[in-house]
Amino acid sequence: MEDLAAVAIGVLAATVTGTATHFGQEGASAVVQVVRERLGSTRRGQTALAELETAPDDQRARHEAVTVLRREVREDPDLQRTLAMHLDTAMSQTTGSVTFHGSRVRGSQIALGSITINKPASTGAVVGLVAVVLVLVALIIYGAVNLVSDASADSGDEKKGKPDTTVRALSAAETERMLPGLSDLPGKWTVDRPPFVEGSSKCHAGHVDYRGADGNGRSDVKLRFEVFACPNAQTAGEGFVALVKEQQNPAGYRESPYPAKKWGDESAMASYTYEDSELADPSQVGQHLMARARAGTVVFQMHYGPNRDLPDFEQRAEELVRMMCERARAAQASS
């Protein structure tokens, strides 16, 4: 649904201005993180994000951010599901049921049932905030985000007893489905080693290898994903720390920190370089990137290289990490 983008941008703008203080903190933070990561993945999105965060009350800046995110949502079902899930979490974390009956403005606050939103000082910000509220009403009608909770005590007790499906353990089969196929990858690739997952009582381990197939020296580029689906986020977090510390890469070379955007719950990127005099295989001479990240209960590392003076090398690597984090989130959100 197109309005998902408008709501998500509204949550981001409200977070920047501090005008929405009673959205569920965890869910809203997740929405903001997903929006910032996705907008930050393209040049137009980076510009839109910078303008929005500089002037969150500016309607032109907000419209541009919504336009960019809306296109991303249309083209990426995983992103659509992830945003819907986090928006639902943000709204369901509010106390009690949500009602728009008897809404009123008093002093510097707008009261909407059990949600209180701080009223912005500027007229433009008020208009923007009202627009967000109207979009939320539309989402209630269409059922994209469940804002109204059951008023009965039994329903509330049942909800408290439900497990948190936004961060859950994946089965071996789910782990294998999370590994990207050829159709999921940007550019042209061939399979070097097909997807494989080994079940474990601790963390299911999966891997898949690809080789570039679009010519111009890219056929030497290799891509490897190693995924570990753990029983809980704590175990995954410990696994992430271990991967970063161990610095295991195909060459066994010492790695250097590499600046990159942050993805998922935590991430890190490093690089190492094959020199002509160090390797018998000249096809692998050049810079290689190693990325590690965690999203919920899933931790993974990615090898990507060598860089054949590709102008979009870093951007492609970051896009692949973003894709894996979103696939991990989507897999944990599905039932």
C-alpha atoms as one frame of an Amber mdcrd trajectory, in Angstrom:
protein
   0.000   0.000   0.000   1.348   3.390  -1.014   0.339   5.032   2.294   2.900
   2.907   4.149   5.579   5.249   2.823   3.718   8.334   3.985   3.196   6.913
   7.475   6.823   5.795   7.763   8.105   9.215   6.693   5.633  10.778   9.143
   7.086   8.684  11.978  10.602   9.735  10.985   9.640  13.419  10.818   7.818
  13.190  14.152  10.878  11.563  15.708  13.139  14.342  14.427  10.821  17.093
  15.687   9.896  15.312  18.916   6.186  15.756  18.165   5.192  12.123  18.671
   6.155  10.957  22.136   3.747   8.067  22.674   4.363   5.835  19.674   5.846
   2.516  20.776   9.523   3.362  21.197  10.913   0.060  19.935   8.638  -0.121
  16.915   9.092   3.544  16.005  12.868   3.219  16.290  12.745   0.220  13.959
  10.655   2.192  11.448  13.109   5.090  11.562  16.071   2.761  11.111  14.535
   0.993   8.105  13.583   4.308   6.468  17.027   5.824   7.005  18.767   2.714
   5.697  16.626   2.510   2.567  16.763   6.222   1.742  20.489   6.177   2.390
  20.999   3.453  -0.234  20.537   5.809  -3.222  21.846   9.260  -4.062  18.345
  10.708  -4.446  17.280   9.098  -1.208  20.310  10.461   0.637  19.465  13.965
  -0.531  15.802  13.569   0.442  16.763  12.196   3.873  19.208  15.021   4.536
  16.652  17.657   3.573  13.925  16.040   5.676  16.106  15.763   8.763  17.288
  19.352   8.306  13.761  20.724   7.807  11.192  18.136   8.963   8.440  20.799
   8.857   9.053  21.503   5.165   6.278  19.924   3.090   8.385  19.806  -0.070
  11.128  17.883   1.725   8.553  15.496   3.188   6.879  14.987  -0.192  10.211
  14.161  -1.843  11.084  11.645   0.895   7.660   9.992   0.580   8.026   9.815
  -3.214  11.400   8.088  -3.003  10.321   5.642  -0.280   7.019   4.925  -2.028
   8.883   3.782  -5.121  11.103   1.531  -3.004   8.057   0.002  -1.298   6.407
  -0.707  -4.654   9.494  -2.481  -5.956  10.398  -4.427  -2.816   7.758  -6.682
  -1.173  10.197  -7.468   1.656  10.465  -3.779   2.486   6.679  -3.456   2.378
   6.265  -6.318   4.851   9.039  -5.008   7.102   7.551  -1.508   7.297   4.039
  -2.857   7.908   5.353  -5.081  10.695   7.281  -2.309  12.458   4.462   0.207
  12.046   2.064  -2.287  13.554   4.490  -2.793  16.455   4.867   0.955  16.967
   1.125   1.408  17.203   0.337  -1.711  19.243   2.873  -0.710  21.904   0.714
   2.222  22.977  -1.250   1.749  26.197  -4.878   0.697  25.842  -7.030   1.074
  22.773  -6.655   3.871  20.283  -9.668   6.085  19.632 -10.176   9.283  17.711
 -13.371  10.220  19.540 -13.189  13.453  21.524  -9.845  14.517  20.061  -8.865
  17.939  21.285  -6.071  20.502  21.284  -5.055  21.838  24.672  -2.052  24.081
  25.109   0.915  22.465  23.363  -0.621  18.997  23.051  -3.000  17.225  20.704
  -4.849  14.412  22.498  -6.099  11.460  20.437  -7.631   9.003  22.840  -4.758
   7.374  24.700  -2.128   8.879  22.367  -0.778  12.321  23.170   1.196  14.129
  20.502   3.078  17.291  21.304   1.791  20.153  19.192   4.525  21.743  17.033
   5.122  25.453  17.262   5.015  26.179  13.521   1.922  26.135  11.324   3.694
  23.983   8.732   4.520  21.343  11.304   0.904  21.249  12.503  -0.296  20.697
   8.928   2.246  17.921   8.462   1.275  16.287  11.735  -2.418  16.404  10.893
  -1.592  14.806   7.533   0.128  11.937   9.330  -2.879  11.442  11.597  -5.209
  11.385   8.577  -3.041   8.783   6.897  -3.206   6.691  10.060  -6.996   6.883
   9.913  -6.871   5.716   6.297  -4.666   2.803   7.290  -7.201   1.780   9.921
  -9.898   1.665   7.226  -7.782  -0.403   4.861  -6.424  -2.638   7.608  -2.740
  -2.132   6.785  -1.908  -1.266  10.382  -3.982  -2.553  13.305  -4.512   0.436
  15.577  -7.573  -0.710  17.522  -6.995  -3.306  20.230  -9.652  -5.529  21.770
 -11.112  -3.868  24.851 -11.727  -7.131  26.681  -9.380  -8.287  29.442  -9.142
 -11.788  27.957  -7.847 -10.394  24.665  -5.235  -8.332  26.478  -4.024 -11.356
  28.410  -3.753 -13.390  25.216  -1.690 -10.672  23.561   0.699 -10.553  26.516
   1.202 -14.289  26.200   2.070 -14.225  22.518   5.741 -14.536  21.561   7.479
 -11.617  19.891   7.492 -12.676  16.220   9.590  -9.717  15.147  12.656 -11.466
  16.581  12.409 -15.231  16.558  14.451 -18.315  15.763  14.331 -19.642  12.203
  14.118 -23.267  11.196  16.688 -24.788   8.853  14.162 -24.586   6.003  13.455
 -20.908   6.725  17.170 -20.222   6.833  17.622 -21.752   3.392  14.732 -19.718
   1.966  16.341 -16.576   3.359  19.484 -17.130   1.274  19.208 -15.025  -1.900
  18.761 -16.653  -5.299  19.981 -15.411  -8.665  16.782 -13.402  -9.202  17.363
 -11.565  -5.899  20.799 -10.246  -6.827  21.486  -7.032  -8.750  23.503  -7.628
 -11.911  24.305 -10.949 -13.564  25.669 -13.889 -11.609  26.186 -17.633 -11.911
  26.055 -20.135  -9.063  29.481 -21.254  -7.843  28.151 -23.248  -4.910  24.389
 -23.786  -4.481  22.537 -22.813  -1.287  23.061 -25.263   1.536  21.971 -25.210
   5.178  23.200 -27.458   7.943  20.794 -27.758  10.854  22.173 -27.370  14.351
  20.886 -27.255  17.920  22.662 -23.918  18.299  22.656 -21.920  15.044  21.614
 -23.234  11.631  24.505 -22.520   9.243  23.841 -21.745   5.593  25.963 -20.606
   2.682  25.829 -19.861  -1.028  28.511 -18.731  -3.504  28.110 -16.732  -6.731
  30.435 -15.550  -9.489  29.876 -12.429 -11.574  28.733 -13.053 -15.148  28.199
  -9.662 -16.760  31.567  -9.199 -18.468  34.028  -6.290 -18.300  36.143  -8.038
 -15.686  33.164  -8.614 -13.415  33.311 -12.358 -14.091  36.205 -12.450 -11.609
  34.030 -10.991  -8.859  32.918 -13.506  -6.278  30.097 -13.215  -3.773  29.677
 -15.467  -0.742  27.014 -15.374   1.950  27.435 -17.280   5.215  24.349 -17.142
   7.424  23.823 -18.310  10.996  20.226 -18.447  12.247  20.413 -18.617  16.043
  17.856 -19.519  18.740  17.808 -15.984  20.172  19.171 -12.491  19.617  21.745
 -12.824  22.412  23.373 -15.844  20.789  23.314 -14.055  17.424  24.915 -10.996
  19.014  27.704 -13.119  20.453  28.156 -14.698  17.031  28.427 -11.272  15.418
  31.135 -10.208  17.870  33.029 -13.440  17.172  32.851 -12.981  13.382  34.176
  -9.430  13.621  36.967 -10.499  15.974  38.029 -13.629  14.072  38.201 -11.858
  10.690  37.861 -15.046   8.673  38.128 -14.394   4.940  38.855 -16.621   1.916
  42.509 -15.512   1.782  43.220 -15.574   5.490  44.622 -12.039   5.153  44.603
  -9.396   7.837  41.689  -7.027   7.390  41.440  -3.278   7.791  38.280  -1.443
   8.944  36.303  -0.055   6.031  33.863   2.859   6.498  30.321   1.979   5.469
  26.699   2.623   6.385  25.248   0.725   9.313  22.645  -1.930   8.584  20.473
  -4.182  10.708  20.949  -4.151  14.477  24.728  -3.995  14.142  27.169  -4.276
  11.283  30.813  -3.818  10.343  32.772  -3.841   7.104  36.441  -4.526   6.515
  38.721  -4.880   3.492  41.827  -6.768   2.453  43.875  -6.681  -0.744  45.485
  -9.365  -2.867  48.804  -8.227  -4.311  50.254  -9.600  -7.568  53.220 -11.130
  -5.788  51.112 -12.848  -3.145  48.696 -14.949  -5.153  49.012 -17.493  -7.918
  45.504 -16.787  -9.186  45.654 -13.390 -10.921  41.858 -13.256 -11.205  41.611
 -12.448  -7.500  44.143  -9.614  -7.393  42.550  -6.457  -5.985  40.488  -5.216
  -3.081  37.985  -7.485  -1.344  35.301  -6.504   1.174  34.090  -8.516   4.146
  30.798  -7.422   5.695  29.287  -8.768   8.916  25.864  -7.888  10.264  23.133
  -8.998  12.639  19.389  -8.613  12.269  17.486 -10.052  15.216  18.407 -13.724
  15.601  20.299 -13.889  12.308  23.979 -13.050  11.879  25.840 -13.304   8.590
  29.033 -12.424   6.827  29.547 -11.610   3.161  32.627 -11.742   0.951  32.586
  -9.513  -2.135  35.490  -8.952  -4.512  37.844  -8.283  -6.100  37.256  -4.675
  -7.064  38.116  -4.180 -10.741  38.000  -0.395 -10.526  34.210  -0.575 -10.443
  32.779   2.882  -9.653  29.813   1.334  -7.827  31.755  -1.332  -5.917  31.084
   0.000  -2.414  27.481   0.887  -3.252  26.819  -2.627  -4.537  28.357  -4.159
  -1.415  26.231  -2.013   0.896  23.108  -2.774  -1.142  23.767  -6.504  -0.738
  24.174  -6.119   3.042  20.962  -4.085   3.214  19.151  -6.757   1.205  20.318
  -9.519   3.541  19.262  -7.580   6.652  15.801  -6.998   5.200  15.478 -10.663
   4.180  16.428 -11.663   7.716  13.829  -9.299   9.188  11.143 -10.507   6.793
  11.906 -14.149   7.566  11.576 -13.547  11.307   8.368 -11.565  10.837   6.642
 -14.310   8.834   4.945 -17.194  10.568
